[in-house]
Amino acid sequence: MANHYQGIIKAYPQYLPVQEKSIVSLCEGATPLLEAPKLAERLCPGTTIYLKLEGLNPTGSFKDRGMTYAVSKAHEAGSKAIICASTGNTSASAAAYAARSGLRCIVLIPDGKIALGKLSQAMMHGAEVLQIKGNFDDALRMVKEFSQSGKVTLVNSVNPFRLIGQRTLAYEVVDELGEAPDYHVMPVGNAGNITAHWGGYKTYFEEKKSKKLPKLLGFQAAGAAPIVLGHVVENPETLATAIRIGNPASWQYALEAQRESQGLIDSVTDEEILEAYQFLAREEGYFCEPASAATVAGLFKISRQNNFFKAGEVIVCTLTGHGLKDPDNAIKISPKPKLINASMQELEKVISI
Ligand code: F0G
């Protein structure tokens, strides 16, 4: 057991300093890079596409990378409670790490607009769950103000330790591929993750652990695309509830990441998200949540423009959350199971093989 994997803080201690006895980990990180040959074939033959399976983190999303570090630092600072606003995944992750460390956890979520799996996680881990008659942006404004008292630690991505932890995703990609990819694609909601990806790639580049930097391609849902539109969206709407955000906290950092990397931030419709969501599940065998599929929806969209990608290029997509987080959307768009009698005759009748 001497060298068994113990999570990102132990894997990257030089970037995530914290005293040993304060570390709160659930062995997050070290997620697989799964090749997606059918996606590459459809997009541009000769490219190599990898899916970074962040749904395989302990609570089923990339949030665990930031949460292990933010909660460890809160613990180190002697905090007794953490608070966050969330479209679901941050609350699930905060609740789990709080449970592990013995901190009190308060989460504010938009009423009725949270995927069932995520809500069940926050409840099961014993968080105090408050449903706000408002959206994520209202909840974030409230927790920011509430945490100013200093009595609770805010663990949304405005907490700098969150984004420092999330940078490890980029480190893992370069460590595994031996170089940065040509493109890295991710969904954009509160815009923390695109900021963290860029921070991670820049760190490695400056330290000469990679020779190049990727172009970042970020995708918002069309009904919640403030960065693309250039103005706050008062009533964001999308079935990808994880990214149903109208006023992202890291808006300016996301624009910087896009500009510096010479990438782009664009939007995809809910129909395009659903097509990619089904493609990934049915063609590549990987079930992610709708917000995560915005990456592939975006790739489909831009590849329709002439020769966007070229043979030989390497593209990494961050699939941010697991499909089981949101069973409702999956069931809604899939054919219903057939109900049959428990008879061989009927079985033979329905299966024509
Ligand atoms: N994908 C998933 C599955 C998410 O849960 C989120 C954000 C994002 C993408 C977007 O990442 O906000 O860093 O741009 N979820 C947050 C939450 C807002 O509360 O769980 P971002």
Coordinates of C-alpha atoms and ligand atoms in Angstrom, one line a residue:
M1 CA 0.0 0.0 0.0
A2 CA 3.0 2.3 0.2
N3 CA 2.5 4.0 -3.1
H4 CA -1.2 3.7 -3.6
Y5 CA -2.9 6.7 -5.2
Q6 CA -4.2 9.1 -2.6
G7 CA -5.8 12.0 -4.6
I8 CA -4.6 15.2 -6.3
I9 CA -3.0 16.9 -3.2
K10 CA -0.6 14.0 -2.7
A11 CA -0.1 13.7 -6.5
Y12 CA 0.7 17.3 -7.0
P13 CA 2.0 18.6 -3.6
Q14 CA 4.2 21.3 -5.2
Y15 CA 1.1 23.1 -6.6
L16 CA -1.3 22.4 -3.7
P17 CA 0.5 23.2 -0.5
V18 CA -1.4 22.4 2.7
Q19 CA -0.4 20.9 6.0
E20 CA -0.5 17.1 5.9
K21 CA -3.0 16.7 8.8
S22 CA -5.6 19.0 7.2
I23 CA -5.8 17.0 3.9
V24 CA -9.4 16.0 3.2
S25 CA -9.4 13.6 0.2
L26 CA -11.7 11.0 -1.4
C27 CA -9.0 9.9 -3.9
E28 CA -10.2 12.3 -6.6
G29 CA -8.4 12.8 -9.9
A30 CA -6.4 10.4 -12.0
T31 CA -9.4 10.1 -14.3
P32 CA -9.2 8.2 -17.5
L33 CA -8.5 9.6 -21.0
L34 CA -10.7 7.5 -23.2
E35 CA -10.1 7.6 -26.9
A36 CA -13.2 8.3 -29.0
P37 CA -12.6 6.8 -32.5
K38 CA -16.1 7.2 -33.8
L39 CA -16.3 10.8 -32.8
A40 CA -12.9 11.4 -34.5
E41 CA -14.2 9.7 -37.7
R42 CA -17.3 11.8 -37.8
L43 CA -15.5 15.1 -37.0
C44 CA -12.3 14.8 -39.0
P45 CA -10.7 11.5 -39.9
G46 CA -7.0 11.4 -38.8
T47 CA -7.6 13.4 -35.6
T48 CA -7.2 11.8 -32.2
I49 CA -9.9 12.7 -29.7
Y50 CA -9.8 11.8 -26.0
L51 CA -12.6 12.1 -23.5
K52 CA -11.4 13.1 -20.0
L53 CA -13.9 11.2 -17.9
E54 CA -14.5 13.5 -15.0
G55 CA -17.7 11.7 -14.1
L56 CA -15.4 9.0 -12.6
N57 CA -14.4 11.3 -9.7
P58 CA -15.7 10.2 -6.3
T59 CA -18.9 12.3 -6.4
G60 CA -19.2 12.0 -10.2
S61 CA -17.9 15.4 -11.4
F62 CA -14.8 17.5 -11.8
K63 CA -15.8 19.6 -8.8
D64 CA -14.0 17.1 -6.5
R65 CA -10.6 18.4 -7.7
G66 CA -11.3 21.9 -6.4
M67 CA -13.3 20.8 -3.4
T68 CA -10.5 18.6 -1.9
Y69 CA -8.2 21.6 -1.9
A70 CA -10.8 24.2 -0.8
V71 CA -12.0 22.0 2.1
S72 CA -8.5 21.1 3.1
K73 CA -7.5 24.7 3.3
A74 CA -10.8 25.6 5.2
H75 CA -9.9 22.8 7.6
E76 CA -6.3 24.1 8.0
A77 CA -7.7 27.6 8.7
G78 CA -9.9 26.3 11.4
S79 CA -13.2 26.9 9.7
K80 CA -16.2 25.1 11.1
A81 CA -18.6 25.4 8.2
I82 CA -18.7 25.7 4.4
I83 CA -21.3 27.2 2.2
C84 CA -22.0 27.2 -1.6
A85 CA -24.5 28.0 -4.2
S86 CA -24.9 25.3 -6.8
T87 CA -26.6 24.0 -9.9
G88 CA -26.0 20.6 -8.3
N89 CA -22.5 19.2 -8.7
T90 CA -20.7 21.7 -6.4
S91 CA -23.3 21.0 -3.7
A92 CA -22.8 17.2 -4.0
S93 CA -19.1 17.6 -3.8
A94 CA -19.1 20.1 -1.0
A95 CA -21.5 17.8 1.0
A96 CA -19.2 14.8 0.6
Y97 CA -16.0 16.5 1.5
A98 CA -17.7 18.2 4.5
A99 CA -19.0 14.9 5.7
R100 CA -15.5 13.4 5.4
S101 CA -13.9 16.2 7.4
G102 CA -16.7 16.8 9.9
L103 CA -17.4 20.4 8.8
R104 CA -21.0 21.7 8.6
C105 CA -22.2 22.2 5.0
I106 CA -24.9 24.6 3.8
V107 CA -25.9 24.5 0.2
L108 CA -28.3 26.8 -1.8
I109 CA -29.8 25.4 -4.9
P110 CA -32.3 26.8 -7.5
D111 CA -35.8 25.4 -6.7
G112 CA -36.8 22.6 -9.0
K113 CA -33.9 23.0 -11.5
I114 CA -31.4 20.5 -10.1
A115 CA -30.9 17.0 -11.5
L116 CA -32.2 14.3 -9.1
G117 CA -28.9 12.5 -8.6
K118 CA -27.1 15.6 -7.4
L119 CA -29.9 16.5 -5.0
S120 CA -29.8 13.0 -3.6
Q121 CA -26.1 13.3 -3.0
A122 CA -26.3 16.5 -1.0
M123 CA -29.1 15.1 1.1
M124 CA -27.5 11.8 1.7
H125 CA -24.2 13.3 2.8
G126 CA -26.1 15.4 5.4
A127 CA -25.8 18.9 4.0
E128 CA -28.3 21.5 5.0
V129 CA -30.1 22.0 1.7
L130 CA -31.9 25.3 1.0
Q131 CA -33.9 25.6 -2.2
I132 CA -34.0 29.2 -3.4
K133 CA -37.0 30.7 -5.2
G134 CA -34.6 32.0 -7.7
N135 CA -31.8 30.8 -10.0
F136 CA -28.1 30.0 -9.5
D137 CA -27.1 33.6 -9.9
D138 CA -29.4 34.7 -7.1
A139 CA -28.1 31.9 -4.9
L140 CA -24.4 32.9 -5.6
R141 CA -25.1 36.5 -4.8
M142 CA -26.6 35.4 -1.4
V143 CA -23.8 33.1 -0.3
K144 CA -21.2 35.7 -1.3
E145 CA -22.8 38.2 1.0
F146 CA -23.5 35.7 3.7
S147 CA -19.9 34.5 3.9
Q148 CA -18.5 38.0 4.3
S149 CA -19.1 37.7 8.0
G150 CA -16.2 35.2 8.0
K151 CA -18.2 32.6 10.0
V152 CA -18.4 30.3 7.1
T153 CA -16.0 29.5 4.2
L154 CA -17.4 30.0 0.7
V155 CA -16.4 27.1 -1.5
N156 CA -17.8 28.3 -4.8
S157 CA -15.1 28.8 -7.5
V158 CA -14.6 32.4 -6.3
N159 CA -12.6 30.7 -3.6
P160 CA -9.1 30.7 -5.2
F161 CA -8.2 27.2 -3.9
R162 CA -11.1 25.7 -5.9
L163 CA -9.5 26.8 -9.2
I164 CA -6.0 25.9 -8.1
G165 CA -7.2 22.4 -7.4
Q166 CA -9.1 22.1 -10.8
R167 CA -5.9 23.0 -12.6
T168 CA -4.7 19.4 -12.0
L169 CA -6.9 18.3 -14.8
A170 CA -4.6 20.0 -17.3
Y171 CA -1.5 18.6 -15.5
E172 CA -2.9 15.0 -15.8
V173 CA -3.5 15.5 -19.5
V174 CA 0.0 16.7 -20.2
D175 CA 1.5 14.1 -17.9
E176 CA -0.3 11.3 -19.7
L177 CA 0.0 12.5 -23.4
G178 CA 3.5 13.8 -22.9
E179 CA 2.5 17.1 -24.5
A180 CA -0.5 19.5 -24.4
P181 CA -3.2 18.8 -27.0
D182 CA -4.0 21.1 -29.9
Y183 CA -7.5 21.8 -28.6
H184 CA -9.1 21.4 -25.2
V185 CA -12.9 21.6 -25.2
M186 CA -15.2 22.1 -22.2
P187 CA -18.7 23.4 -21.2
V188 CA -18.9 26.9 -19.7
G189 CA -21.2 27.8 -16.9
N190 CA -19.9 29.9 -14.1
A191 CA -16.6 29.9 -16.1
G192 CA -14.4 28.6 -13.3
N193 CA -13.3 25.5 -15.1
I194 CA -12.1 27.1 -18.4
T195 CA -10.2 29.5 -16.2
A196 CA -8.6 26.6 -14.3
H197 CA -7.8 24.6 -17.4
W198 CA -5.9 27.6 -18.8
G199 CA -4.1 28.3 -15.5
G200 CA -3.0 24.6 -15.5
Y201 CA -1.7 24.6 -19.0
K202 CA 0.1 27.9 -18.6
T203 CA 1.8 26.7 -15.4
Y204 CA 3.1 23.6 -17.2
F205 CA 4.2 25.6 -20.2
E206 CA 6.1 28.1 -18.1
E207 CA 7.8 25.3 -16.2
K208 CA 8.7 23.7 -19.6
K209 CA 6.7 20.6 -18.9
S210 CA 5.0 21.1 -22.3
K211 CA 6.2 22.8 -25.4
K212 CA 2.9 24.2 -26.5
L213 CA -0.4 25.5 -25.3
P214 CA -3.8 24.3 -26.4
K215 CA -6.5 26.4 -28.0
L216 CA -9.4 26.4 -25.6
L217 CA -12.9 25.9 -27.0
G218 CA -15.7 26.6 -24.5
F219 CA -19.4 26.1 -25.1
Q220 CA -22.4 27.6 -23.3
A221 CA -26.0 26.5 -23.7
A222 CA -27.8 28.9 -26.1
G223 CA -30.4 29.8 -23.5
A224 CA -27.7 30.6 -21.0
A225 CA -24.9 32.2 -23.0
P226 CA -24.0 35.5 -21.4
I227 CA -20.4 35.4 -22.5
V228 CA -21.3 34.7 -26.1
L229 CA -24.0 37.4 -26.1
G230 CA -21.9 39.9 -24.2
H231 CA -24.5 40.7 -21.6
V232 CA -26.1 39.2 -18.4
V233 CA -29.0 36.8 -19.1
E234 CA -31.7 37.5 -16.5
N235 CA -33.6 34.3 -17.0
P236 CA -31.2 31.6 -18.2
E237 CA -32.9 28.4 -19.5
T238 CA -31.5 25.1 -20.7
L239 CA -32.1 21.5 -20.0
A240 CA -28.4 21.2 -19.2
T241 CA -29.2 22.5 -15.7
A242 CA -25.6 22.3 -14.6
I243 CA -24.7 25.3 -16.8
R244 CA -28.0 27.2 -16.4
I245 CA -26.1 30.4 -15.4
G246 CA -26.7 34.0 -16.6
N247 CA -23.9 35.9 -14.9
P248 CA -20.8 33.8 -14.5
A249 CA -18.4 34.7 -11.7
S250 CA -15.2 34.1 -13.8
W251 CA -16.6 35.8 -16.9
Q252 CA -13.5 38.1 -17.4
Y253 CA -11.0 35.2 -16.8
A254 CA -12.8 33.1 -19.3
L255 CA -12.5 35.8 -21.9
E256 CA -8.8 36.1 -21.1
A257 CA -8.4 32.3 -21.5
Q258 CA -10.2 32.4 -24.8
R259 CA -8.1 35.3 -26.1
E260 CA -4.7 34.2 -24.9
S261 CA -5.2 30.7 -26.1
Q262 CA -6.6 31.9 -29.5
G263 CA -9.6 29.7 -28.9
L264 CA -13.3 30.5 -28.9
I265 CA -16.4 30.5 -26.7
D266 CA -19.6 29.7 -28.6
S267 CA -23.1 28.4 -27.8
V268 CA -25.0 25.2 -28.6
T269 CA -28.8 24.7 -28.6
D270 CA -30.5 22.2 -26.3
E271 CA -31.3 20.1 -29.5
E272 CA -27.6 20.0 -30.3
I273 CA -26.7 19.1 -26.8
L274 CA -29.2 16.2 -26.9
E275 CA -27.8 14.9 -30.1
A276 CA -24.3 14.8 -28.7
Y277 CA -25.5 13.3 -25.4
Q278 CA -27.0 10.4 -27.3
F279 CA -24.1 10.1 -29.7
L280 CA -21.6 9.7 -26.8
A281 CA -23.8 7.1 -25.1
R282 CA -24.8 5.1 -28.1
E283 CA -21.6 5.3 -30.3
E284 CA -18.8 5.7 -27.8
G285 CA -20.4 3.8 -24.9
Y286 CA -20.0 6.6 -22.4
F287 CA -22.9 8.2 -20.5
C288 CA -22.3 11.8 -19.4
E289 CA -24.7 14.4 -18.2
P290 CA -26.2 16.9 -20.7
A291 CA -23.9 19.8 -19.7
S292 CA -20.9 17.7 -20.4
A293 CA -22.2 16.8 -23.9
A294 CA -22.1 20.5 -24.8
T295 CA -18.4 19.9 -25.6
V296 CA -19.2 17.4 -28.3
A297 CA -22.2 19.4 -29.5
G298 CA -19.8 22.3 -29.9
L299 CA -17.3 20.1 -31.8
F300 CA -20.1 19.0 -34.2
K301 CA -21.1 22.6 -34.7
I302 CA -17.7 24.0 -35.5
S303 CA -16.6 21.1 -37.6
R304 CA -19.5 22.0 -40.0
Q305 CA -17.4 25.0 -40.8
N306 CA -14.9 24.1 -43.5
N307 CA -11.8 22.3 -42.3
F308 CA -11.8 23.5 -38.7
F309 CA -9.8 20.5 -37.6
K310 CA -7.0 18.8 -39.5
A311 CA -5.7 15.3 -39.6
G312 CA -3.0 14.7 -37.0
E313 CA -4.5 17.1 -34.4
V314 CA -5.2 16.0 -30.8
I315 CA -8.4 17.1 -29.2
V316 CA -9.3 16.6 -25.5
C317 CA -12.9 17.0 -24.3
T318 CA -13.6 17.4 -20.6
L319 CA -16.7 15.4 -19.9
T320 CA -17.5 17.1 -16.6
G321 CA -20.2 14.9 -15.0
H322 CA -21.5 11.4 -15.0
G323 CA -24.7 10.5 -16.8
L324 CA -26.3 9.0 -13.7
K325 CA -26.5 12.4 -12.2
D326 CA -29.5 13.2 -14.4
P327 CA -31.6 10.1 -15.0
D328 CA -34.7 12.2 -15.9
N329 CA -33.3 13.6 -19.1
A330 CA -31.9 10.3 -20.2
I331 CA -35.2 8.5 -19.7
K332 CA -37.2 11.3 -21.3
I333 CA -35.3 11.0 -24.6
S334 CA -34.9 7.3 -24.8
P335 CA -37.5 4.7 -26.1
K336 CA -39.5 3.2 -23.2
P337 CA -38.8 -0.4 -22.2
K338 CA -41.5 -2.9 -23.5
L339 CA -43.6 -4.6 -20.9
I340 CA -44.1 -8.3 -21.7
N341 CA -45.5 -11.3 -19.9
A342 CA -43.1 -13.7 -18.3
S343 CA -43.5 -16.2 -21.1
M344 CA -41.0 -17.7 -23.6
Q345 CA -43.6 -17.4 -26.3
E346 CA -43.9 -13.7 -25.9
L347 CA -40.1 -13.3 -25.6
E348 CA -39.6 -15.0 -28.9
K349 CA -42.3 -12.9 -30.4
V350 CA -40.8 -9.5 -29.4
I351 CA -37.2 -10.4 -30.2
S352 CA -36.7 -11.0 -33.9
I353 CA -33.2 -12.5 -34.1
Ligands
F0G1 N1 -20.4 20.8 -16.3 C1 -20.9 20.4 -15.2 C2 -21.4 19.0 -15.1 C3 -21.1 21.3 -14.1 O1 -21.7 20.9 -13.0 C4 -20.7 22.7 -14.3 C5 -20.8 23.6 -13.2 C6 -20.0 23.0 -15.5 C7 -19.9 22.0 -16.5 C8 -19.5 24.3 -15.8 O2 -18.3 24.6 -15.1 O3 -19.1 26.6 -13.8 O4 -16.7 26.0 -14.0 O5 -17.9 26.9 -16.0 N2 -21.5 23.5 -12.2 C9 -21.6 24.4 -11.1 C10 -22.3 23.7 -9.9 C11 -22.0 25.7 -11.4 O6 -22.9 24.4 -9.1 O7 -22.2 22.5 -9.8 P1 -18.0 26.1 -14.7

